[in-house]
């Protein structure tokens, strides 16, 4: 009887503490730190640049590391992920935000949509020197959606503007996916916050030339990146550098 009553009990996380971040366990976290410090051998298997205001899609196999960098200066990267085995499973920005907050840190994970709701990638390295900014603003945003052509029409009265929706749609088209499959992204290097009225805002990116983040794939992924053409990247649009690395297995005695 007690078990039946417990089964009908309302589950709740009410309170101001929020969810505990669901990161990797201690052993996996330790391995990821070693990979980020290059104490585990890595080999670059693919390297390319995404031109300013453009996008590109690519595959990242489970266990590979993806590095996204700013080779010329601050540039926001709108980043989306799908399962390579079933692209109907894709990055779930809202669930990731609930688990980890509005800005991601090393050790946070990119979660997928139901019914699997599982980690797709884990952030293992971040070279951005996060500044003390107004209203708690930080880089690596989950508050904003991607920009789209209609936004620029509504807000700025401009038509035909380059935008992340179109960039990402073009990037995933070779995978057989359409514009309707583009989810809200992880906005890497985008510096954002919520003001006193609860409205999201962005500031100039605090990334600098040479900064990068690294994510390790937990499953076989299809990924796409847009070098955001919007103002969140700063007064000029710049390219992004992409590297995909194989990672050697742990050696005997590694913990």
Coordinates of C-alpha atoms in Angstrom, one line a residue:
X1 CA 0.0 0.0 0.0
X2 CA 2.8 2.4 0.9
X3 CA 4.5 1.7 -2.4
X4 CA 1.3 2.4 -4.3
X5 CA 0.9 5.7 -2.5
X6 CA 4.5 6.6 -3.2
X7 CA 3.9 5.8 -6.9
X8 CA 1.1 8.4 -7.0
X9 CA 3.0 11.0 -5.1
X10 CA 3.7 14.2 -7.0
X11 CA 7.4 14.6 -7.8
X12 CA 8.7 18.1 -7.4
X13 CA 11.9 20.1 -7.4
X14 CA 10.2 23.2 -6.0
X15 CA 12.5 25.7 -4.3
X16 CA 15.2 28.2 -5.3
X17 CA 18.0 25.7 -5.6
X18 CA 17.1 24.3 -9.0
X19 CA 18.2 20.9 -10.3
X20 CA 21.6 19.5 -9.3
X21 CA 23.8 19.6 -12.5
X22 CA 23.8 16.1 -14.0
X23 CA 27.4 15.9 -15.1
X24 CA 29.7 12.9 -15.7
X25 CA 30.8 10.7 -12.8
X26 CA 34.1 11.3 -11.1
X27 CA 36.0 8.7 -13.1
X28 CA 34.8 10.1 -16.4
X29 CA 35.3 13.7 -15.3
X30 CA 38.9 12.8 -14.5
X31 CA 39.4 11.3 -17.9
X32 CA 37.9 14.3 -19.6
X33 CA 40.3 16.6 -17.7
X34 CA 43.3 14.5 -18.9
X35 CA 42.1 14.7 -22.4
X36 CA 41.6 18.5 -22.2
X37 CA 45.2 18.8 -20.8
X38 CA 46.5 16.5 -23.6
X39 CA 47.7 14.0 -21.0
X40 CA 45.9 11.5 -23.3
X41 CA 47.1 11.3 -26.9
X42 CA 44.9 13.0 -29.5
X43 CA 45.2 13.1 -33.3
X44 CA 43.5 15.7 -35.5
X45 CA 41.5 13.8 -38.2
X46 CA 39.7 16.8 -39.7
X47 CA 40.4 20.5 -39.7
X48 CA 38.5 23.3 -41.6
X49 CA 37.3 26.9 -41.3
X50 CA 33.7 28.1 -41.4
X51 CA 33.8 31.4 -43.3
X52 CA 32.2 34.5 -41.7
X53 CA 28.4 34.6 -41.9
X54 CA 28.2 31.0 -43.2
X55 CA 27.5 27.5 -41.8
X56 CA 28.7 23.9 -42.2
X57 CA 27.6 20.5 -41.1
X58 CA 29.8 17.5 -40.2
X59 CA 29.9 14.2 -38.3
X60 CA 31.6 13.6 -34.9
X61 CA 31.9 10.0 -33.8
X62 CA 31.4 8.9 -30.2
X63 CA 34.6 9.5 -28.3
X64 CA 35.9 12.1 -30.6
X65 CA 36.7 15.7 -29.5
X66 CA 35.3 18.7 -31.3
X67 CA 37.2 22.0 -31.0
X68 CA 35.5 25.2 -32.0
X69 CA 37.7 28.2 -32.0
X70 CA 38.0 31.9 -32.8
X71 CA 41.1 32.2 -35.1
X72 CA 40.8 35.9 -35.8
X73 CA 38.8 37.4 -32.9
X74 CA 35.4 37.0 -31.1
X75 CA 32.8 35.2 -33.1
X76 CA 29.6 33.6 -31.9
X77 CA 29.0 30.0 -33.0
X78 CA 25.4 28.8 -33.1
X79 CA 25.9 25.0 -32.5
X80 CA 23.3 22.2 -33.0
X81 CA 23.6 18.4 -32.7
X82 CA 21.6 15.4 -33.9
X83 CA 22.0 11.7 -33.2
X84 CA 23.7 10.2 -36.3
X85 CA 21.7 7.0 -35.8
X86 CA 18.3 8.8 -35.6
X87 CA 18.3 12.5 -36.4
X88 CA 14.8 12.9 -34.8
X89 CA 16.8 12.8 -31.6
X90 CA 18.4 16.3 -31.4
X91 CA 19.8 18.8 -29.0
X92 CA 17.3 20.0 -26.4
X93 CA 18.2 23.5 -25.4
X94 CA 15.5 23.9 -22.7
X95 CA 16.3 20.6 -20.9
X96 CA 20.0 21.5 -21.0
X97 CA 19.2 24.9 -19.5
X98 CA 17.1 23.4 -16.7
X99 CA 19.9 20.9 -15.8
X100 CA 22.9 23.3 -16.1
X101 CA 21.7 26.9 -16.2
X102 CA 21.6 29.6 -18.9
X103 CA 25.3 29.4 -19.6
X104 CA 27.4 26.3 -19.9
X105 CA 30.7 25.5 -18.1
X106 CA 33.2 22.7 -18.3
X107 CA 31.6 19.5 -17.2
X108 CA 28.1 20.5 -18.4
X109 CA 26.4 18.3 -21.1
X110 CA 24.3 18.9 -24.1
X111 CA 21.1 16.8 -23.6
X112 CA 18.8 15.3 -26.3
X113 CA 15.1 15.3 -26.8
X114 CA 12.7 12.7 -25.5
X115 CA 12.2 9.8 -25.4
X116 CA 16.0 9.3 -24.8
X117 CA 16.9 12.5 -23.0
X118 CA 20.6 11.6 -22.7
X119 CA 23.9 13.4 -23.0
X120 CA 25.0 14.0 -26.6
X121 CA 28.2 15.9 -25.8
X122 CA 30.1 17.1 -22.8
X123 CA 32.0 20.4 -22.6
X124 CA 35.6 19.5 -21.5
X125 CA 37.6 22.7 -22.2
X126 CA 37.0 26.4 -22.4
X127 CA 39.8 29.1 -22.7
X128 CA 37.5 32.1 -22.5
X129 CA 38.5 34.4 -19.6
X130 CA 35.0 35.0 -18.2
X131 CA 34.7 38.6 -17.0
X132 CA 32.7 40.2 -14.2
X133 CA 29.8 41.6 -16.2
X134 CA 26.6 43.4 -15.4
X135 CA 23.5 41.4 -14.4
X136 CA 25.5 38.2 -14.2
X137 CA 26.1 38.1 -18.0
X138 CA 28.3 35.2 -19.1
X139 CA 29.5 33.5 -22.3
X140 CA 28.2 30.2 -23.8
X141 CA 24.6 31.1 -23.9
X142 CA 21.4 29.0 -23.7
X143 CA 19.0 31.9 -23.2
X144 CA 18.7 33.1 -26.8
X145 CA 17.2 31.3 -29.9
X146 CA 18.9 31.4 -33.3
X147 CA 18.4 34.5 -35.4
X148 CA 16.2 34.2 -38.5
X149 CA 15.2 36.3 -41.5
X150 CA 11.8 37.2 -40.1
X151 CA 13.5 38.6 -36.9
X152 CA 15.4 41.1 -39.0
X153 CA 12.2 42.0 -40.9
X154 CA 10.2 42.5 -37.7
X155 CA 12.8 44.3 -35.6
X156 CA 15.0 46.1 -38.2
X157 CA 12.8 46.3 -41.3
X158 CA 15.5 44.6 -43.3
X159 CA 14.9 41.8 -45.8
X160 CA 17.3 39.2 -47.1
X161 CA 19.7 39.4 -44.1
X162 CA 22.1 36.4 -43.6
X163 CA 21.0 34.5 -40.5
X164 CA 21.7 31.4 -38.4
X165 CA 18.4 29.7 -39.2
X166 CA 19.2 29.7 -43.0
X167 CA 22.9 28.9 -42.3
X168 CA 22.0 25.9 -40.2
X169 CA 19.3 24.7 -42.5
X170 CA 21.8 24.7 -45.4
X171 CA 24.4 22.9 -43.2
X172 CA 22.1 20.0 -42.4
X173 CA 20.5 19.6 -45.8
X174 CA 23.2 17.1 -46.9
X175 CA 22.1 14.9 -44.0
X176 CA 18.5 14.8 -45.5
X177 CA 17.2 17.3 -42.9
X178 CA 15.1 20.4 -43.6
X179 CA 14.7 23.9 -42.2
X180 CA 12.0 22.6 -39.9
X181 CA 14.5 20.3 -38.1
X182 CA 16.8 23.2 -36.9
X183 CA 16.5 23.3 -33.1
X184 CA 17.5 26.2 -30.8
X185 CA 21.3 26.2 -30.5
X186 CA 24.0 26.3 -27.9
X187 CA 25.4 29.8 -28.6
X188 CA 29.1 29.4 -28.0
X189 CA 31.0 32.6 -27.3
X190 CA 27.8 34.6 -27.0
X191 CA 27.7 36.8 -23.9
X192 CA 24.2 37.2 -22.5
X193 CA 22.2 37.7 -19.3
X194 CA 18.8 38.6 -18.0
X195 CA 18.1 42.2 -17.0
X196 CA 16.0 43.4 -14.0
X197 CA 12.8 43.1 -16.1
X198 CA 13.6 39.5 -16.9
X199 CA 14.5 40.3 -20.5
X200 CA 17.4 38.5 -22.2
X201 CA 20.2 40.8 -23.5
X202 CA 23.6 40.4 -25.0
X203 CA 26.9 42.2 -24.7
X204 CA 30.0 42.1 -26.9
X205 CA 31.5 38.6 -26.7
X206 CA 34.3 38.2 -24.2
X207 CA 36.1 35.7 -26.4
X208 CA 39.4 36.7 -27.8
X209 CA 41.5 35.7 -30.7
X210 CA 42.7 32.1 -30.2
X211 CA 40.0 31.2 -27.7
X212 CA 38.3 27.8 -28.1
X213 CA 36.0 25.3 -26.5
X214 CA 36.2 21.6 -26.7
X215 CA 33.3 19.1 -26.5
X216 CA 33.6 15.3 -26.4
X217 CA 30.9 13.3 -28.2
X218 CA 29.0 10.8 -26.0
X219 CA 27.2 9.3 -29.0
X220 CA 27.7 9.3 -32.8
X221 CA 26.6 12.9 -33.8
X222 CA 25.7 15.0 -36.7
X223 CA 26.6 18.6 -35.9
X224 CA 26.3 22.0 -37.5
X225 CA 27.7 25.4 -36.8
X226 CA 26.8 28.8 -38.0
X227 CA 29.2 31.7 -37.7
X228 CA 26.5 34.0 -36.5
X229 CA 26.1 37.1 -38.8
X230 CA 24.3 39.0 -36.1
X231 CA 25.4 41.8 -33.8
X232 CA 26.2 39.4 -30.9
X233 CA 29.5 38.6 -32.6
X234 CA 30.6 42.2 -32.6
X235 CA 31.0 44.9 -35.2
X236 CA 32.4 42.6 -37.8
X237 CA 31.7 38.9 -38.7
X238 CA 34.7 36.6 -38.5
X239 CA 35.4 32.9 -39.3
X240 CA 35.4 29.9 -36.9
X241 CA 38.0 27.2 -36.8
X242 CA 36.9 23.6 -36.4
X243 CA 39.0 20.6 -35.5
X244 CA 37.8 17.0 -34.9
X245 CA 40.2 14.8 -32.9
X246 CA 40.5 11.1 -32.3
X247 CA 41.4 10.2 -28.6
X248 CA 43.6 7.3 -27.6
X249 CA 42.3 4.9 -25.1
X250 CA 43.6 5.0 -21.5
X251 CA 46.8 3.2 -21.0
X252 CA 47.4 0.5 -18.4
X253 CA 47.2 1.9 -14.9
X254 CA 45.5 5.1 -15.9
X255 CA 42.7 6.1 -13.5

